[in-house]
Amino acid sequence: MNHRVGQLRRLVFVLVGLLGWVIVPPNTADAKARNVLFIAVDDMRVELGCYGDTIAKSPNIDRLASQGTLFQRAYCQQAVCNPSRASLLTGLRPDTIRIWDLPTHFREHEPELVTLPQLFKQNGYHAQCVGKIFHNWRQDDYQGDPTSWSVPSQMHYNSHGNDTPQVEGKAPTDYSGVPRTEMCDVPDEAYFDGRIAQLAIDALQQVQDQPFFLAVGFWKPHAPFNPPKRYWDLYDRSDVQPPEPAEAPADVPPLAMHDSREIRRGFKDRPDGRPTVEDTLALRHGYYAAISYVDAQIGKVLDELERLGLRDDTIVVFWSDHGFHLGEHTLWAKTSNFELDARVPVIIATPEHTGGQRAEGLVELLDLYPTLADLCDLQAPENLEGKSLRPLLDEPGGTVKDAVFTQHTRPAYPSTKEPLVAMGYSMRTDQFRYTEWCSVEDGHVMARELYDHEEDPLETANRADDSRYADTMKSLAAQMAATITRPEFTYGQTKMIPIEEALRLIEQHAKPLAAIDVAAVDALGMTLAEDVASDIDSPPYDKALVDGYAVVADDVKSGTARLKILEEVTAGRMPTQPLASGLATRIMTGAPLPDGCDAAVMVETTEVESDAKGGLGHVVIQGKPIKPGVNVMSRAQAMQRGQKVLQAGSLIRPVEVGLLAEVGRVRVKAIARPRVAVLSTGDEVVPAETTPQAAQIRNSNGPLLASFVVSCGAVPIELGIAPDEIGSLRAAIQRGLEADMLVLSGGVSAGVLDLVPQVLSELGVQQVFHKVQLKPGKPVWFGTKTGENADTLVFGLPGNPVGALVAGMLLVRPALRHMLGQPFAATPTFGAVLSTAFKHKGGRPTYHPSVVKSDGTEVTVEPLTWHGSADLCTLSRANALVHFPAEQLEFAAGELVEAVEL
């Protein structure tokens, strides 16, 4: 299509937008629009015959390479599915669209973006999706991106774990026996990709008479490696080579590595939880077989394109979302910045360009958007961050970029259990791969890597600290700084807020519960919801406060006296005779005083002289002078009948329970105790009574948080453990939302198995904040679910128990106290003197387990040696948490600090 025709068509579509009543096809009499067949594969590294691999059997992709231009050095923008695909399909880097995880859909941040297929749809093309193009899972509100397509997508939204052989009759035999693989003698159509190939063929037949953008997304070679047996049989196991290099790069920073969970989760019963040598060869065999399987399906689609006579009018693009490790560097799967994960196969075959070309220039997946817009003469959005690759199609020996960029999070799948710590930015130039791992809190560079691909193409040694490369490091760092603008990493949530702001937001949503009628003896820790008056005088009579003798004070004004004992009165009996001068009544504590008595002397200051005539005898008093009113309480001195003795809002302590009984109130109105549902989440969590297996932990959070709830005066409802599975989580959370508060531990961030936010959103829970400037406890999540009578408060606490308890003490406890009817207030602190010097990393206020002691004159505190937020053992030896402010890193012995009682 010539440029003049393109301008004319764009002008017509402007008029379409303005007038809204004319539809113009994307071609004119002078030129015919190019169709686009857009073929994607999943997790395929450059393990293809056309890329020089001598083992892989990929004749159909090799044939496409012979018809088009193969890009030798193409790189993804993040080596995990959702960010990579979202970046390619929007033409924007992951940081720009703020997509770094699996659950977050790009339209949550950028709802008005025009995607690559959407651009073609807007320009009159039939845009259709068959298979996996956008991310395939954990985005239920979107399920792909319907806005991008002309018709509903097919086989695009599912889990790789559901790709099991679908056959009639008996389930097929699996001849593999190795985890994460499957070898069944079944037809191609038993699995997703065989059916996708047929759907793509059907689609080609249906759209052949109109301009089309047909995206065909195959699910393989993504694990599990389960192609039909015939593709395994293409390879002899003895030809499959072990990984090279097998060891991690020399001097590699730990941040560059990851736990390889996608594959290793199937090998928990193996030594060190890793595939054995035999397992490794089987996995690599299965990966090759999966490549050949998907290659065969691509061949079917390409054959149909040619059979229909569409090849000369169609641009065919082939790409993978990222590479893959198969044991190299000790790693499995993706989620690194190494070459094996970052580099991808890309082939573009156009009718007008020479076939069999090889472009050596550096390119990125996000370049495909502007390239296709350019090749089809469409006006692309101005904000695209890629470049058209047309110059390399025209001149494959040229270049369009000096460097390309890949990035990844650490941990590889951030979550509440494993909070986002760093982003690794990796820059690939002609000779080097340079990587900076940057803190997401303050941006400082935590680690660097440098690999020299001229000397070390397998990236076996990190040269960042090699003095020979000092100048190179400076130059590459400057180049990266000039190119990459790092965002503020709020990780798809609200910004990390100070604890004071978090408390303010909680106070806005926490409300006292309704009053209930309750037995006074059961009301301990509750808040009185009514004023209480006395129905009696207290005491109801003048009474003695000591065991001893009731006397007339004037008789004992000198401190000594000899008085006749008139009678004995015990508690519960009334005197029978009035008292006069010279007389005394033996009396017990609490007993009524006889008339005429105005004081009492203690029995310890007296001796009794017996009476030979059988009377009670005389009492001899030898003590201090006695005045009227000593050791006696007058009637109604404590309270009078009708007097208000307790006020609504009073906290009911044991003394209030006793007072209620004294005034005859066996039942009272009090603010109801909050019912708090407690739920632990995670596949790795097992009940406390269970012996944990490899990679499992006991559920300490559940009992810890339930007992914490009791200590706050609330009623725990223990929901047990919910695994990382949508249905189970939904059922458990639904039960929890029936309570006044739901407290979850773990699973509320956006890691690969953190499904809780999705379920909470589906169930109508509105997020208020996520992440607090607090250590431990930063990932804390808070939201509310509106109910008919009251809102349910939802707290998502860290999966590590110490972080959960600290966040609970500082954030959940004030909410519970307020729901119990008490004034909203932060957890109280007290002052103490450091007994030893202390240093911390800063960045966030830290609450450190410590031991407080007092010698009666000074309160001192000693921080304990603590091993992090999973270390309950050390916390059990502590009786306080010392608050170390973020802005001060060093504290001297003798310095005054604040502490919170445990």
Tab-separated table of N, CA and C in Angstrom, residues 178-278:
chain	number	residue	atom	x	y	z
A	178	VAL	N	7.530	-39.274	35.365
A	178	VAL	CA	8.342	-38.210	35.932
A	178	VAL	C	7.444	-37.003	36.171
A	179	PRO	N	7.485	-36.420	37.362
A	179	PRO	CA	6.636	-35.246	37.634
A	179	PRO	C	6.818	-34.157	36.589
A	180	ARG	N	5.733	-33.407	36.370
A	180	ARG	CA	5.688	-32.275	35.438
A	180	ARG	C	5.845	-32.720	33.988
A	181	THR	N	5.706	-34.025	33.727
A	181	THR	CA	5.687	-34.538	32.355
A	181	THR	C	4.531	-35.528	32.233
A	182	GLU	N	4.196	-35.838	30.983
A	182	GLU	CA	3.164	-36.835	30.719
A	182	GLU	C	3.397	-37.358	29.305
A	183	MET	N	3.296	-38.679	29.130
A	183	MET	CA	3.514	-39.297	27.824
A	183	MET	C	2.376	-40.279	27.556
A	184	CYS	N	1.370	-39.799	26.855
A	184	CYS	CA	0.198	-40.618	26.556
A	184	CYS	C	0.064	-40.777	25.041
A	185	ASP	N	-0.305	-41.967	24.635
A	185	ASP	CA	-0.477	-42.256	23.208
A	185	ASP	C	-1.877	-41.821	22.791
A	186	VAL	N	-2.015	-40.548	22.479
A	186	VAL	CA	-3.318	-39.950	22.173
A	186	VAL	C	-3.185	-39.073	20.922
A	187	PRO	N	-4.301	-38.727	20.290
A	187	PRO	CA	-4.231	-37.824	19.135
A	187	PRO	C	-3.826	-36.414	19.555
A	188	ASP	N	-3.401	-35.611	18.591
A	188	ASP	CA	-3.028	-34.227	18.873
A	188	ASP	C	-4.162	-33.460	19.527
A	189	GLU	N	-5.401	-33.751	19.099
A	189	GLU	CA	-6.549	-32.979	19.571
A	189	GLU	C	-6.937	-33.310	21.003
A	190	ALA	N	-6.250	-34.289	21.618
A	190	ALA	CA	-6.547	-34.594	23.016
A	190	ALA	C	-6.132	-33.448	23.928
A	191	TYR	N	-5.170	-32.648	23.471
A	191	TYR	CA	-4.691	-31.523	24.266
A	191	TYR	C	-5.120	-30.206	23.627
A	192	PHE	N	-4.954	-29.125	24.398
A	192	PHE	CA	-5.393	-27.798	23.960
A	192	PHE	C	-4.900	-27.465	22.553
A	193	ASP	N	-3.591	-27.598	22.335
A	193	ASP	CA	-3.019	-27.048	21.107
A	193	ASP	C	-3.507	-27.746	19.851
A	194	GLY	N	-3.801	-29.038	19.941
A	194	GLY	CA	-4.359	-29.719	18.774
A	194	GLY	C	-5.720	-29.166	18.404
A	195	ARG	N	-6.534	-28.855	19.404
A	195	ARG	CA	-7.856	-28.292	19.151
A	195	ARG	C	-7.751	-26.841	18.685
A	196	ILE	N	-6.762	-26.121	19.220
A	196	ILE	CA	-6.569	-24.734	18.789
A	196	ILE	C	-6.188	-24.682	17.317
A	197	ALA	N	-5.332	-25.594	16.877
A	197	ALA	CA	-4.946	-25.622	15.468
A	197	ALA	C	-6.173	-25.799	14.584
A	198	GLN	N	-7.083	-26.686	14.978
A	198	GLN	CA	-8.281	-26.897	14.160
A	198	GLN	C	-9.192	-25.671	14.184
A	199	LEU	N	-9.325	-25.029	15.348
A	199	LEU	CA	-10.120	-23.804	15.419
A	199	LEU	C	-9.511	-22.703	14.557
A	200	ALA	N	-8.186	-22.630	14.519
A	200	ALA	CA	-7.518	-21.621	13.687
A	200	ALA	C	-7.767	-21.899	12.213
A	201	ILE	N	-7.741	-23.164	11.818
A	201	ILE	CA	-8.036	-23.535	10.427
A	201	ILE	C	-9.472	-23.139	10.079
A	202	ASP	N	-10.402	-23.434	11.007
A	202	ASP	CA	-11.800	-23.049	10.779
A	202	ASP	C	-11.923	-21.533	10.631
A	203	ALA	N	-11.202	-20.803	11.469
A	203	ALA	CA	-11.272	-19.344	11.415
A	203	ALA	C	-10.737	-18.814	10.088
A	204	LEU	N	-9.631	-19.365	9.619
A	204	LEU	CA	-9.084	-18.934	8.325
A	204	LEU	C	-10.105	-19.132	7.209
A	205	GLN	N	-10.786	-20.242	7.256
A	205	GLN	CA	-11.795	-20.515	6.215
A	205	GLN	C	-12.948	-19.510	6.288
A	206	GLN	N	-13.261	-19.079	7.496
A	206	GLN	CA	-14.387	-18.167	7.674
A	206	GLN	C	-14.040	-16.721	7.329
A	207	VAL	N	-12.781	-16.326	7.524
A	207	VAL	CA	-12.408	-14.915	7.343
A	207	VAL	C	-11.620	-14.672	6.064
A	208	GLN	N	-11.477	-15.665	5.224
A	208	GLN	CA	-10.586	-15.545	4.078
A	208	GLN	C	-10.978	-14.452	3.107
A	209	ASP	N	-12.241	-14.050	3.102
A	209	ASP	CA	-12.698	-13.047	2.133
A	209	ASP	C	-12.722	-11.637	2.701
A	210	GLN	N	-12.113	-11.410	3.854
A	210	GLN	CA	-12.061	-10.075	4.449
A	210	GLN	C	-10.705	-9.866	5.088
A	211	PRO	N	-10.275	-8.630	5.205
A	211	PRO	CA	-8.998	-8.378	5.881
A	211	PRO	C	-9.088	-8.861	7.328
A	212	PHE	N	-8.071	-9.572	7.777
A	212	PHE	CA	-8.140	-10.132	9.123
A	212	PHE	C	-6.826	-9.970	9.869
A	213	PHE	N	-6.979	-9.888	11.195
A	213	PHE	CA	-5.875	-10.019	12.141
A	213	PHE	C	-6.238	-11.230	12.985
A	214	LEU	N	-5.664	-12.383	12.648
A	214	LEU	CA	-5.987	-13.624	13.343
A	214	LEU	C	-4.834	-13.980	14.275
A	215	ALA	N	-5.103	-13.936	15.564
A	215	ALA	CA	-4.100	-14.282	16.571
A	215	ALA	C	-4.334	-15.716	17.013
A	216	VAL	N	-3.308	-16.547	16.885
A	216	VAL	CA	-3.391	-17.958	17.250
A	216	VAL	C	-2.352	-18.210	18.339
A	217	GLY	N	-2.812	-18.474	19.557
A	217	GLY	CA	-1.908	-18.628	20.691
A	217	GLY	C	-1.847	-20.063	21.173
A	218	PHE	N	-0.696	-20.696	21.005
A	218	PHE	CA	-0.511	-22.074	21.464
A	218	PHE	C	0.008	-22.085	22.898
A	219	TRP	N	-0.411	-23.099	23.661
A	219	TRP	CA	-0.123	-23.170	25.088
A	219	TRP	C	1.206	-23.847	25.386
A	220	LYS	N	1.810	-24.469	24.430
A	220	LYS	CA	3.059	-25.198	24.628
A	220	LYS	C	4.216	-24.414	24.017
A	221	PRO	N	5.449	-24.707	24.501
A	221	PRO	CA	5.858	-25.864	25.325
A	221	PRO	C	5.786	-25.660	26.841
A	222	HIS	N	4.973	-24.761	27.309
A	222	HIS	CA	4.796	-24.531	28.753
A	222	HIS	C	4.566	-25.852	29.487
A	223	ALA	N	5.111	-25.951	30.698
A	223	ALA	CA	4.882	-27.126	31.532
A	223	ALA	C	3.409	-27.216	31.930
A	224	PRO	N	2.897	-28.422	32.173
A	224	PRO	CA	3.613	-29.695	32.132
A	224	PRO	C	3.964	-30.106	30.706
A	225	PHE	N	5.086	-30.806	30.558
A	225	PHE	CA	5.527	-31.248	29.243
A	225	PHE	C	4.776	-32.539	28.916
A	226	ASN	N	3.655	-32.370	28.218
A	226	ASN	CA	2.744	-33.503	28.022
A	226	ASN	C	2.289	-33.660	26.568
A	227	PRO	N	3.197	-33.539	25.598
A	227	PRO	CA	2.761	-33.767	24.218
A	227	PRO	C	2.420	-35.241	24.005
A	228	PRO	N	1.632	-35.549	22.999
A	228	PRO	CA	1.347	-36.957	22.705
A	228	PRO	C	2.628	-37.762	22.491
A	229	LYS	N	2.552	-39.045	22.742
A	229	LYS	CA	3.728	-39.915	22.750
A	229	LYS	C	4.507	-39.871	21.443
A	230	ARG	N	3.829	-39.677	20.317
A	230	ARG	CA	4.536	-39.711	19.033
A	230	ARG	C	5.626	-38.639	18.964
A	231	TYR	N	5.435	-37.545	19.700
A	231	TYR	CA	6.445	-36.481	19.664
A	231	TYR	C	7.611	-36.799	20.603
A	232	TRP	N	7.342	-37.519	21.669
A	232	TRP	CA	8.447	-38.038	22.486
A	232	TRP	C	9.297	-38.999	21.654
A	233	ASP	N	8.614	-39.799	20.831
A	233	ASP	CA	9.309	-40.829	20.070
A	233	ASP	C	10.204	-40.261	18.971
A	234	LEU	N	10.072	-38.958	18.688
A	234	LEU	CA	10.956	-38.332	17.698
A	234	LEU	C	12.389	-38.221	18.220
A	235	TYR	N	12.554	-38.391	19.540
A	235	TYR	CA	13.861	-38.173	20.163
A	235	TYR	C	14.320	-39.423	20.891
A	236	ASP	N	15.617	-39.661	20.842
A	236	ASP	CA	16.233	-40.714	21.632
A	236	ASP	C	16.774	-40.061	22.911
A	237	ARG	N	16.385	-40.601	24.063
A	237	ARG	CA	16.791	-40.008	25.328
A	237	ARG	C	18.319	-39.852	25.410
A	238	SER	N	19.034	-40.748	24.777
A	238	SER	CA	20.497	-40.678	24.840
A	238	SER	C	21.048	-39.473	24.096
A	239	ASP	N	20.257	-38.892	23.205
A	239	ASP	CA	20.706	-37.694	22.479
A	239	ASP	C	20.462	-36.414	23.268
A	240	VAL	N	19.658	-36.504	24.301
A	240	VAL	CA	19.334	-35.323	25.099
A	240	VAL	C	20.499	-35.030	26.036
A	241	GLN	N	20.972	-33.811	26.000
A	241	GLN	CA	22.149	-33.439	26.758
A	241	GLN	C	21.765	-32.830	28.115
A	242	PRO	N	22.605	-32.999	29.121
A	242	PRO	CA	22.348	-32.344	30.423
A	242	PRO	C	22.531	-30.839	30.289
A	243	PRO	N	22.021	-30.090	31.257
A	243	PRO	CA	22.108	-28.623	31.159
A	243	PRO	C	23.551	-28.131	31.220
A	244	GLU	N	23.812	-27.085	30.448
A	244	GLU	CA	25.141	-26.479	30.410
A	244	GLU	C	24.991	-24.961	30.288
A	245	PRO	N	25.480	-24.184	31.280
A	245	PRO	CA	26.181	-24.624	32.493
A	245	PRO	C	25.193	-25.082	33.556
A	246	ALA	N	25.580	-26.077	34.321
A	246	ALA	CA	24.691	-26.598	35.355
A	246	ALA	C	24.763	-25.792	36.640
A	247	GLU	N	25.853	-25.079	36.847
A	247	GLU	CA	26.045	-24.348	38.086
A	247	GLU	C	25.644	-22.880	37.939
A	248	ALA	N	25.336	-22.258	39.062
A	248	ALA	CA	25.025	-20.831	39.066
A	248	ALA	C	26.265	-20.044	38.654
A	249	PRO	N	26.089	-18.874	38.057
A	249	PRO	CA	27.246	-18.071	37.665
A	249	PRO	C	28.122	-17.740	38.870
A	250	ALA	N	29.413	-17.714	38.630
A	250	ALA	CA	30.332	-17.316	39.699
A	250	ALA	C	30.031	-15.892	40.134
A	251	ASP	N	30.021	-15.669	41.455
A	251	ASP	CA	29.818	-14.343	42.045
A	251	ASP	C	28.446	-13.754	41.730
A	252	VAL	N	27.494	-14.611	41.428
A	252	VAL	CA	26.156	-14.103	41.143
A	252	VAL	C	25.499	-13.639	42.439
A	253	PRO	N	24.824	-12.495	42.460
A	253	PRO	CA	24.117	-12.085	43.685
A	253	PRO	C	22.884	-12.967	43.896
A	254	PRO	N	22.559	-13.279	45.137
A	254	PRO	CA	21.376	-14.128	45.393
A	254	PRO	C	20.100	-13.591	44.756
A	255	LEU	N	19.977	-12.264	44.642
A	255	LEU	CA	18.768	-11.694	44.047
A	255	LEU	C	18.545	-12.160	42.614
A	256	ALA	N	19.609	-12.514	41.923
A	256	ALA	CA	19.470	-12.924	40.527
A	256	ALA	C	18.851	-14.304	40.391
A	257	MET	N	18.860	-15.086	41.466
A	257	MET	CA	18.362	-16.456	41.423
A	257	MET	C	16.907	-16.509	41.898
A	258	HIS	N	16.302	-17.660	41.779
A	258	HIS	CA	14.924	-17.843	42.274
A	258	HIS	C	14.719	-19.304	42.622
A	259	ASP	N	13.528	-19.639	43.120
A	259	ASP	CA	13.312	-20.978	43.678
A	259	ASP	C	12.813	-22.008	42.669
A	260	SER	N	12.626	-21.609	41.400
A	260	SER	CA	12.250	-22.560	40.332
A	260	SER	C	10.975	-23.324	40.661
A	261	ARG	N	10.061	-22.676	41.350
A	261	ARG	CA	8.897	-23.384	41.896
A	261	ARG	C	8.012	-24.018	40.827
A	262	GLU	N	7.974	-23.436	39.637
A	262	GLU	CA	7.068	-23.969	38.616
A	262	GLU	C	7.366	-25.430	38.309
A	263	ILE	N	8.637	-25.792	38.292
A	263	ILE	CA	9.021	-27.177	38.032
A	263	ILE	C	9.291	-27.923	39.329
A	264	ARG	N	10.020	-27.308	40.234
A	264	ARG	CA	10.469	-28.025	41.426
A	264	ARG	C	9.343	-28.395	42.375
A	265	ARG	N	8.167	-27.755	42.235
A	265	ARG	CA	7.066	-28.123	43.126
A	265	ARG	C	6.640	-29.572	42.921
A	266	GLY	N	7.003	-30.165	41.761
A	266	GLY	CA	6.683	-31.566	41.516
A	266	GLY	C	7.715	-32.531	42.051
A	267	PHE	N	8.806	-31.996	42.645
A	267	PHE	CA	9.918	-32.858	43.046
A	267	PHE	C	10.240	-32.703	44.537
A	268	LYS	N	9.238	-32.459	45.344
A	268	LYS	CA	9.461	-32.261	46.773
A	268	LYS	C	9.983	-33.526	47.449
A	269	ASP	N	9.735	-34.691	46.834
A	269	ASP	CA	10.193	-35.934	47.441
A	269	ASP	C	11.606	-36.310	47.016
A	270	ARG	N	12.217	-35.501	46.132
A	270	ARG	CA	13.575	-35.781	45.686
A	270	ARG	C	14.595	-35.164	46.644
A	271	PRO	N	15.846	-35.623	46.595
A	271	PRO	CA	16.882	-35.012	47.438
A	271	PRO	C	16.973	-33.511	47.186
A	272	ASP	N	16.918	-32.738	48.256
A	272	ASP	CA	16.971	-31.277	48.183
A	272	ASP	C	15.811	-30.698	47.391
A	273	GLY	N	14.779	-31.502	47.127
A	273	GLY	CA	13.625	-30.994	46.392
A	273	GLY	C	13.932	-30.647	44.945
A	274	ARG	N	14.976	-31.251	44.378
A	274	ARG	CA	15.382	-30.952	43.000
A	274	ARG	C	15.262	-32.198	42.122
A	275	PRO	N	15.021	-32.004	40.822
A	275	PRO	CA	15.033	-33.162	39.920
A	275	PRO	C	16.395	-33.862	39.951
A	276	THR	N	16.370	-35.174	39.913
A	276	THR	CA	17.617	-35.930	39.822
A	276	THR	C	18.180	-35.795	38.412
A	277	VAL	N	19.347	-36.391	38.193
A	277	VAL	CA	19.946	-36.379	36.843
A	277	VAL	C	19.000	-37.027	35.840
A	278	GLU	N	18.415	-38.158	36.223
A	278	GLU	CA	17.485	-38.847	35.320
A	278	GLU	C	16.227	-38.003	35.095
